[in-house]
Short mmCIF file of C-alpha atoms in Angstrom, two decimals:
data_model
loop_
_atom_site.label_atom_id
_atom_site.label_comp_id
_atom_site.label_asym_id
_atom_site.label_seq_id
_atom_site.Cartn_x
_atom_site.Cartn_y
_atom_site.Cartn_z
CA MET A 5 88.69 -23.31 20.25
CA LEU A 6 91.79 -24.22 20.77
CA SER A 7 93.04 -21.89 18.60
CA ILE A 8 91.48 -18.90 19.61
CA ILE A 9 92.02 -19.69 23.22
CA ALA A 10 96.09 -19.46 22.48
CA THR A 11 95.51 -15.75 20.97
CA ALA A 12 93.71 -14.61 23.74
CA LEU A 13 96.61 -16.24 25.68
CA ALA A 14 99.09 -14.55 24.11
CA VAL A 15 97.73 -11.02 23.60
CA LEU A 16 97.04 -10.56 27.42
CA PRO A 17 100.24 -9.59 28.26
CA ALA A 18 99.75 -6.69 26.79
CA ALA A 19 96.52 -5.67 27.40
CA LEU A 20 97.06 -6.25 30.92
CA ALA A 21 100.54 -3.74 30.73
CA THR A 22 99.78 -0.41 32.66
CA SER A 23 101.06 2.91 32.49
CA TRP A 24 102.22 5.11 34.61
CA ASP A 25 103.52 8.80 34.30
CA VAL A 26 105.27 9.93 36.20
CA SER A 27 106.10 13.99 35.93
CA VAL A 28 109.37 16.08 35.44
CA GLY A 29 109.89 18.87 37.29
CA PRO A 30 105.74 19.90 38.33
CA ASN A 31 105.95 23.14 39.67
CA GLY A 32 108.82 23.75 38.78
CA GLN A 33 109.95 21.42 41.43
CA LEU A 34 113.84 20.29 41.17
CA ILE A 35 111.93 16.20 41.14
CA TYR A 36 109.96 13.48 39.94
CA TYR A 37 106.77 12.86 41.36
CA PRO A 38 106.43 9.97 41.85
CA GLU A 39 109.61 9.79 42.76
CA TYR A 40 109.76 5.92 41.96
CA VAL A 41 107.34 3.08 40.22
CA LEU A 42 107.46 -0.53 40.99
CA ALA A 43 106.33 -2.08 38.16
CA GLU A 44 106.32 -5.62 36.08
CA VAL A 45 107.05 -6.54 32.57
CA GLY A 46 105.89 -5.07 29.56
CA ASP A 47 104.60 -1.84 31.64
CA THR A 48 105.28 0.91 30.07
CA VAL A 49 106.45 4.58 31.87
CA ASN A 50 105.56 7.72 30.41
CA MET A 51 108.04 10.41 31.79
CA ILE A 52 106.30 14.23 30.62
CA PHE A 53 107.53 17.41 30.95
CA HIS A 54 107.20 20.34 32.33
CA PRO A 55 108.99 23.46 32.50
CA LYS A 56 112.59 25.19 32.63
CA ASN A 57 114.95 21.96 30.88
CA HIS A 58 115.01 18.36 32.07
CA THR A 59 116.54 15.33 31.78
CA VAL A 60 115.54 11.51 32.04
CA THR A 61 119.33 10.06 31.97
CA GLN A 62 119.79 6.09 32.74
CA SER A 63 122.44 5.95 35.99
CA SER A 64 123.73 2.93 37.96
CA PHE A 65 122.97 3.27 42.00
CA ASP A 66 127.16 3.54 42.73
CA ALA A 67 126.81 6.79 40.43
CA PRO A 68 123.89 8.38 40.56
CA CYS A 69 125.07 11.58 38.93
CA VAL A 70 126.77 9.78 36.34
CA PRO A 71 124.94 8.15 32.46
CA LEU A 72 124.80 5.15 31.72
CA SER A 73 126.70 3.95 28.24
CA GLY A 74 124.46 2.74 26.14
CA GLY A 75 121.48 3.66 28.95
CA VAL A 76 117.84 5.17 27.72
CA SER A 77 118.23 9.27 27.34
CA SER A 78 115.93 11.17 26.64
CA GLY A 79 118.28 14.78 25.84
CA PHE A 80 117.18 17.33 27.09
CA LEU A 81 113.58 18.76 26.15
CA PRO A 82 112.87 22.50 27.04
CA VAL A 83 109.48 23.49 27.89
CA ALA A 84 108.74 27.09 28.29
CA SER A 85 105.08 26.91 29.86
CA ASP A 86 102.50 24.11 30.89
CA SER A 87 99.71 25.84 29.38
CA ASP A 88 101.75 24.64 26.18
CA PRO A 89 98.84 22.73 24.55
CA GLU A 90 101.17 19.16 24.34
CA LEU A 91 103.64 18.84 26.67
CA PRO A 92 106.76 16.95 25.67
CA ASN A 93 107.17 12.82 26.80
CA PHE A 94 110.13 9.64 26.92
CA VAL A 95 108.19 7.00 27.55
CA ILE A 96 110.11 3.73 28.96
CA THR A 97 109.22 0.09 28.14
CA VAL A 98 109.70 -1.91 31.20
CA ASN A 99 111.38 -5.54 29.62
CA ASP A 100 112.98 -7.21 33.53
CA THR A 101 112.25 -7.17 36.76
CA ASN A 102 115.52 -5.25 37.73
CA PRO A 103 116.16 -1.72 38.68
CA ILE A 104 116.57 1.37 36.69
CA TRP A 105 117.96 4.48 38.09
CA ILE A 106 117.60 7.78 36.53
CA HIS A 107 118.56 10.74 37.56
CA CYS A 108 118.17 14.86 35.25
CA GLU A 109 121.46 15.67 33.92
CA GLN A 110 120.96 19.44 33.81
CA LYS A 111 123.11 20.95 36.20
CA GLY A 112 122.84 20.45 39.42
CA HIS A 113 119.30 19.07 38.81
CA CYS A 114 120.79 15.39 40.59
CA GLY A 115 122.88 16.80 42.67
CA SER A 116 119.49 18.40 44.05
CA GLY A 117 118.12 15.34 44.46
CA MET A 118 116.75 15.30 41.07
CA VAL A 119 116.97 11.44 40.21
CA PHE A 120 113.29 8.95 39.83
CA ALA A 121 113.88 4.45 40.31
CA ILE A 122 111.68 2.17 38.30
CA ASN A 123 111.63 -1.42 41.03
CA PRO A 124 113.63 -0.30 43.36
CA PRO A 125 114.52 -2.70 46.24
CA ASP A 126 112.09 -1.98 49.40
CA ALA A 127 112.96 0.84 51.79
CA SER A 128 115.53 -2.33 54.28
CA SER A 129 117.50 -2.21 51.24
CA ASN A 130 121.30 -0.50 51.67
CA HIS A 131 119.78 0.02 47.54
CA SER A 132 116.56 1.87 48.18
CA PHE A 133 115.96 3.95 46.41
CA ALA A 134 116.28 7.05 49.14
CA ALA A 135 119.94 5.69 49.61
CA PHE A 136 120.07 5.65 45.89
CA GLN A 137 118.80 10.03 46.71
CA ALA A 138 121.61 10.45 49.37
CA LEU A 139 124.20 9.23 47.03
CA ALA A 140 123.39 11.72 45.14
CA ILE A 141 123.16 14.40 47.42
CA GLU A 142 126.11 13.60 49.07
CA LEU A 143 128.09 13.05 45.52
CA ASN A 144 126.17 16.80 44.69
CA GLY A 145 126.56 15.22 40.18
CA THR A 146 130.66 15.69 40.54
CA GLN A 147 131.76 12.19 41.12
CA THR A 148 131.99 8.73 38.40
CA SER A 149 132.28 5.38 39.55
CA ALA A 150 135.77 5.16 38.48
CA LEU A 151 136.93 8.97 37.71
CA SER A 152 136.77 12.65 40.26
CA ILE A 153 135.75 14.40 36.96
CA SER A 154 137.19 17.64 38.99
CA THR A 155 141.14 15.78 38.27
CA PRO A 156 142.13 14.56 35.49
CA PRO A 157 144.93 11.71 35.80
CA ALA A 158 148.05 13.19 34.59
CA GLN A 159 149.41 11.43 31.37
CA SER A 160 152.99 10.34 29.89
CA TRP A 161 153.79 12.82 26.56
CA ALA A 162 155.87 12.12 24.53
CA THR A 163 156.14 13.88 20.96
CA ALA A 164 155.64 11.96 17.93
CA THR A 165 156.39 12.27 13.65
CA ALA A 166 154.95 9.12 11.62
CA THR A 167 154.33 9.34 8.14
CA VAL A 168 151.30 7.27 6.15
CA SER A 169 150.88 6.50 2.91
CA ASP A 170 147.82 5.56 0.19
CA ALA A 171 148.28 5.30 -3.46
CA SER A 172 148.80 8.11 -4.32
CA SER A 173 149.79 10.28 -1.18
CA THR A 174 151.79 10.76 1.93
CA TRP A 175 150.82 12.56 4.87
CA VAL A 176 153.54 13.63 7.69
CA SER A 177 152.26 14.55 10.80
CA THR A 178 154.50 15.51 14.34
CA TYR A 179 152.05 16.16 17.15
CA THR A 180 152.14 15.45 20.55
CA SER A 181 150.28 13.31 21.51
CA TYR A 182 149.89 10.01 24.54
CA SER A 183 149.64 6.30 25.95
CA GLY A 184 146.90 5.13 24.46
CA THR A 185 146.72 7.22 21.73
CA PRO A 186 146.43 5.58 17.94
CA GLU A 187 148.44 5.06 15.48
CA PRO A 188 148.36 7.65 12.76
CA THR A 189 146.30 5.62 9.99
CA TYR A 190 145.15 6.33 6.20
CA ALA A 191 141.32 4.88 5.97
CA ALA A 192 141.46 1.53 4.03
CA GLY A 193 139.82 2.57 0.29
CA GLY A 194 140.01 6.14 0.54
CA PRO A 195 139.34 8.75 2.67
CA VAL A 196 136.66 8.74 4.36
CA THR A 197 133.04 12.06 4.98
CA HIS A 198 131.28 11.64 8.47
CA ASN A 199 128.50 14.16 9.89
CA ILE A 200 128.36 15.14 13.30
CA THR A 201 124.66 17.08 13.14
CA VAL A 202 124.87 20.91 15.75
CA GLY A 203 121.39 20.95 17.15
CA ILE A 204 120.61 17.18 17.09
CA ASN A 205 115.91 17.14 17.09
CA GLY A 206 116.28 20.22 18.89
CA GLN A 207 118.82 19.69 21.35
CA LEU A 208 121.92 20.78 23.03
CA ALA A 209 124.03 17.76 21.54
CA PHE A 210 125.89 16.76 19.16
CA GLY A 211 125.12 13.99 17.21
CA PRO A 212 127.13 11.53 17.84
CA ALA A 213 129.23 12.91 19.99
CA ASN A 214 132.57 10.03 19.96
CA ILE A 215 133.08 9.28 16.52
CA SER A 216 136.38 7.63 15.20
CA ALA A 217 138.78 8.89 11.65
CA ALA A 218 141.58 8.49 10.21
CA ILE A 219 144.36 10.71 8.96
CA GLY A 220 142.62 12.09 5.27
CA ASP A 221 137.93 11.64 6.47
CA ILE A 222 136.34 15.27 6.51
CA VAL A 223 133.74 15.52 9.22
CA GLU A 224 131.36 17.90 8.46
CA PHE A 225 129.13 19.70 11.12
CA THR A 226 125.48 20.79 9.70
CA PHE A 227 123.55 23.03 11.18
CA LEU A 228 120.16 22.29 12.93
CA ALA A 229 117.73 25.16 14.00
CA LYS A 230 118.94 27.19 16.70
CA ASN A 231 121.68 29.77 17.05
CA HIS A 232 125.21 27.38 17.18
CA SER A 233 128.75 27.34 17.21
CA VAL A 234 131.98 24.49 16.54
CA VAL A 235 134.63 24.80 18.65
CA GLN A 236 137.80 22.91 19.22
CA SER A 237 138.72 23.10 23.03
CA SER A 238 141.05 19.82 25.45
CA PHE A 239 140.23 17.50 27.35
CA SER A 240 140.69 19.69 30.61
CA GLU A 241 138.91 22.72 29.59
CA PRO A 242 135.78 21.58 27.56
CA CYS A 243 133.82 24.85 27.51
CA THR A 244 137.06 26.54 26.83
CA PRO A 245 138.89 28.03 23.28
CA LEU A 246 141.60 25.72 22.69
CA ALA A 247 145.06 28.17 21.86
CA GLU A 248 144.96 27.78 17.92
CA GLY A 249 142.47 25.29 17.50
CA PHE A 250 139.19 25.63 15.15
CA ASN A 251 136.19 27.97 15.58
CA LEU A 252 133.43 27.67 12.71
CA GLY A 253 131.62 30.45 14.22
CA PHE A 254 127.87 31.24 15.47
CA HIS A 255 125.52 29.98 12.39
CA PRO A 256 121.70 31.16 13.97
CA VAL A 257 119.35 28.62 11.98
CA ASP A 258 115.53 28.38 11.46
CA ALA A 259 112.94 26.00 13.07
CA ASN A 260 112.00 23.30 10.82
CA THR A 261 114.98 24.45 8.26
CA THR A 262 118.89 22.98 7.52
CA GLY A 263 121.80 25.51 7.65
CA PRO A 264 125.12 25.02 6.36
CA THR A 265 127.20 22.29 6.33
CA LEU A 266 130.91 23.41 7.63
CA SER A 267 133.67 20.18 7.91
CA ILE A 268 136.82 19.71 8.32
CA THR A 269 140.29 17.61 7.49
CA VAL A 270 142.01 15.72 10.05
CA ASN A 271 145.82 15.14 10.05
CA ASN A 272 146.30 12.40 12.97
CA THR A 273 144.65 10.29 15.32
CA SER A 274 144.94 12.84 18.16
CA PRO A 275 141.82 13.69 20.50
CA ILE A 276 140.51 15.63 19.37
CA TRP A 277 138.39 17.27 21.02
CA GLY A 278 135.32 20.45 21.22
CA TYR A 279 131.50 21.75 21.68
CA CYS A 280 129.22 24.92 21.58
CA ALA A 281 130.36 28.20 22.88
CA GLN A 282 126.40 28.92 23.06
CA THR A 283 125.52 30.95 26.44
CA SER A 284 122.16 32.71 25.95
CA PRO A 285 119.74 31.09 27.83
CA VAL A 286 122.00 28.72 28.91
CA SER A 287 125.34 26.95 29.27
CA HIS A 288 125.71 25.15 26.36
CA CYS A 289 128.69 23.05 27.07
CA GLY A 290 127.82 23.33 30.30
CA SER A 291 125.37 20.90 29.72
CA GLY A 292 126.34 18.92 28.09
CA MET A 293 127.06 20.10 24.26
CA VAL A 294 129.88 18.61 23.60
CA PHE A 295 131.90 16.18 20.85
CA SER A 296 135.30 14.18 20.80
CA ILE A 297 136.76 12.64 17.50
CA ASN A 298 139.00 9.21 18.46
CA ALA A 299 139.58 9.44 21.62
CA VAL A 300 140.31 6.85 23.67
CA GLU A 301 137.64 4.10 25.33
CA SER A 302 140.52 2.37 27.11
CA GLY A 303 141.26 5.07 29.41
CA ALA A 304 140.37 7.50 31.87
CA ASN A 305 140.21 10.49 29.58
CA ASN A 306 137.15 8.60 27.15
CA PHE A 307 134.64 10.81 26.36
CA ALA A 308 132.03 10.31 29.14
CA ALA A 309 134.61 11.52 31.53
CA PHE A 310 134.79 14.50 28.69
CA LEU A 311 131.69 15.33 28.49
CA ALA A 312 130.98 15.07 32.86
CA LEU A 313 133.75 17.40 33.45
CA ALA A 314 131.97 19.59 31.58
CA GLU A 315 128.98 19.97 32.65
CA ALA A 316 130.73 20.41 35.63
CA MET A 317 132.31 23.39 34.97
CA LEU A 318 131.40 26.99 34.98
CA ALA A 319 130.82 26.81 31.14
CA ASN A 320 128.82 30.39 31.83
CA SER A 321 132.08 32.33 32.68
CA THR A 322 134.96 30.04 30.79
CA SER A 323 133.04 29.66 27.14
CA GLU A 324 132.88 32.43 24.20
CA ALA A 325 129.56 34.90 24.07
CA ALA A 326 127.95 34.22 21.57
CA SER A 327 127.72 35.95 18.56
CA GLY A 328 125.03 37.53 17.44
CA GLY A 329 124.47 37.04 13.58
CA GLY A 330 127.05 34.31 12.82
CA THR A 331 129.19 34.20 9.00
CA ALA A 332 129.44 31.03 6.80
CA SER A 333 133.43 30.99 7.23
CA ALA A 334 135.95 29.88 9.65
CA SER A 335 138.22 30.78 11.27
CA ALA A 336 141.03 28.64 11.26
CA PRO A 337 143.93 28.66 12.82
CA SER A 338 147.56 29.61 12.12
CA SER A 339 149.97 27.43 10.42
CA THR A 340 153.11 26.58 9.60
CA SER A 341 153.98 24.44 6.81
CA SER A 342 156.59 22.54 4.85
CA GLN A 343 157.56 20.76 2.28
CA ASN A 344 157.66 16.46 1.33
CA GLY A 345 159.05 16.47 -2.26
CA ALA A 346 155.43 17.87 -3.87
CA LEU A 347 153.22 17.78 -0.65
CA SER A 348 152.91 20.65 1.08
CA VAL A 349 152.09 19.27 4.47
CA VAL A 350 150.24 21.57 7.00
CA ASN A 351 151.30 20.90 10.55
CA LEU A 352 149.15 22.81 13.47
CA GLY A 353 149.42 22.47 17.00
CA GLY A 354 148.21 24.54 20.83
CA SER A 355 147.84 23.53 24.23
CA THR A 356 146.14 25.47 26.63
CA GLY A 357 147.57 23.44 30.36
CA VAL A 358 150.04 19.83 30.71
CA MET A 359 146.19 18.35 30.57
CA SER A 360 145.49 19.13 27.25
CA THR A 361 145.67 17.49 24.50
CA VAL A 362 147.74 19.38 21.46
CA LEU A 363 146.51 18.48 18.38
CA ALA A 364 148.58 19.70 15.17
CA MET A 365 145.84 16.83 13.25
CA ILE A 366 143.52 19.52 10.65
CA ALA A 367 145.52 19.52 7.48
CA THR A 368 142.89 22.63 6.14
CA VAL A 369 139.86 23.82 6.82
CA VAL A 370 137.44 23.51 4.47
CA VAL A 371 134.30 25.50 4.35
CA GLY A 372 130.49 25.32 2.15
CA ILE A 373 127.89 25.53 2.66
CA LEU A 374 126.63 22.84 1.07
#
């Protein structure tokens, strides 16, 4: 009898848990409805998406419109019509009763007051839901807690030359960089192949969007459904092609199929910034479809700041026009070559301004459909 009672008590919390339904953008409005819920540990919050292209993204009270590092995120979930037989949803499980702050990452939505909360303090607190929403509107989605993204901080630039060797090769790299950039290093045990999915899970996103790679490593870009591109840019102008930077072109891919895989080879560990240049029906870069390789996460010019800057820009006026057909070949930057014994070393570079990261990091641009 005691064992039966113990078993019953063990399952009781799950049986009593509540599932809260919250509408994301109902009736074409830039709102979550209800605006907040007061949930218990074990409850679930079922975020149901309505037409337009919204997200459910965790932030903090002090920076309502900036994604919280490690926080929950649905990614963009576009919905064409409320008549869709199954509206997409995103479920949040409540693990404690601390406040959870949520916003929509779509450009202008958070600044219009499209925010939500789980377990906000009551109205008498200066951290109430009303105060959170007012702060989102006041900041208009343009400010982070640590960086004014409209004015990236200045960096101290210097030219460096580094020679790195492994058992069989020697790499010479001359490039312009700034304080905090990792020293060029060859991957232990030889080059590694990294894969970035372009349009992961049907979202306007690269996955993963931020990686670290060593000299000689290969970074593959695998294209999924829709018509995406991979274009190199700079930190200060996320949605503008970098002069002489790489451009892997547009690659339309049918739904439920996998498109081409194109690759680049890393020649040094200076940060590499990139984006999708598609602008139809919305700017993919302005929607947050950006990536970085070897971003200096300990500095102000980190990936989160790059992403926030991309979303704050009018990407439609700066990104490339979409290409109708796309090809399976990459447009490689022009290069100059030098000799180091029997090794041909390619050093590439480009600059779009004081704040652009001058990248002489691509030894080769290898294109292939795997």
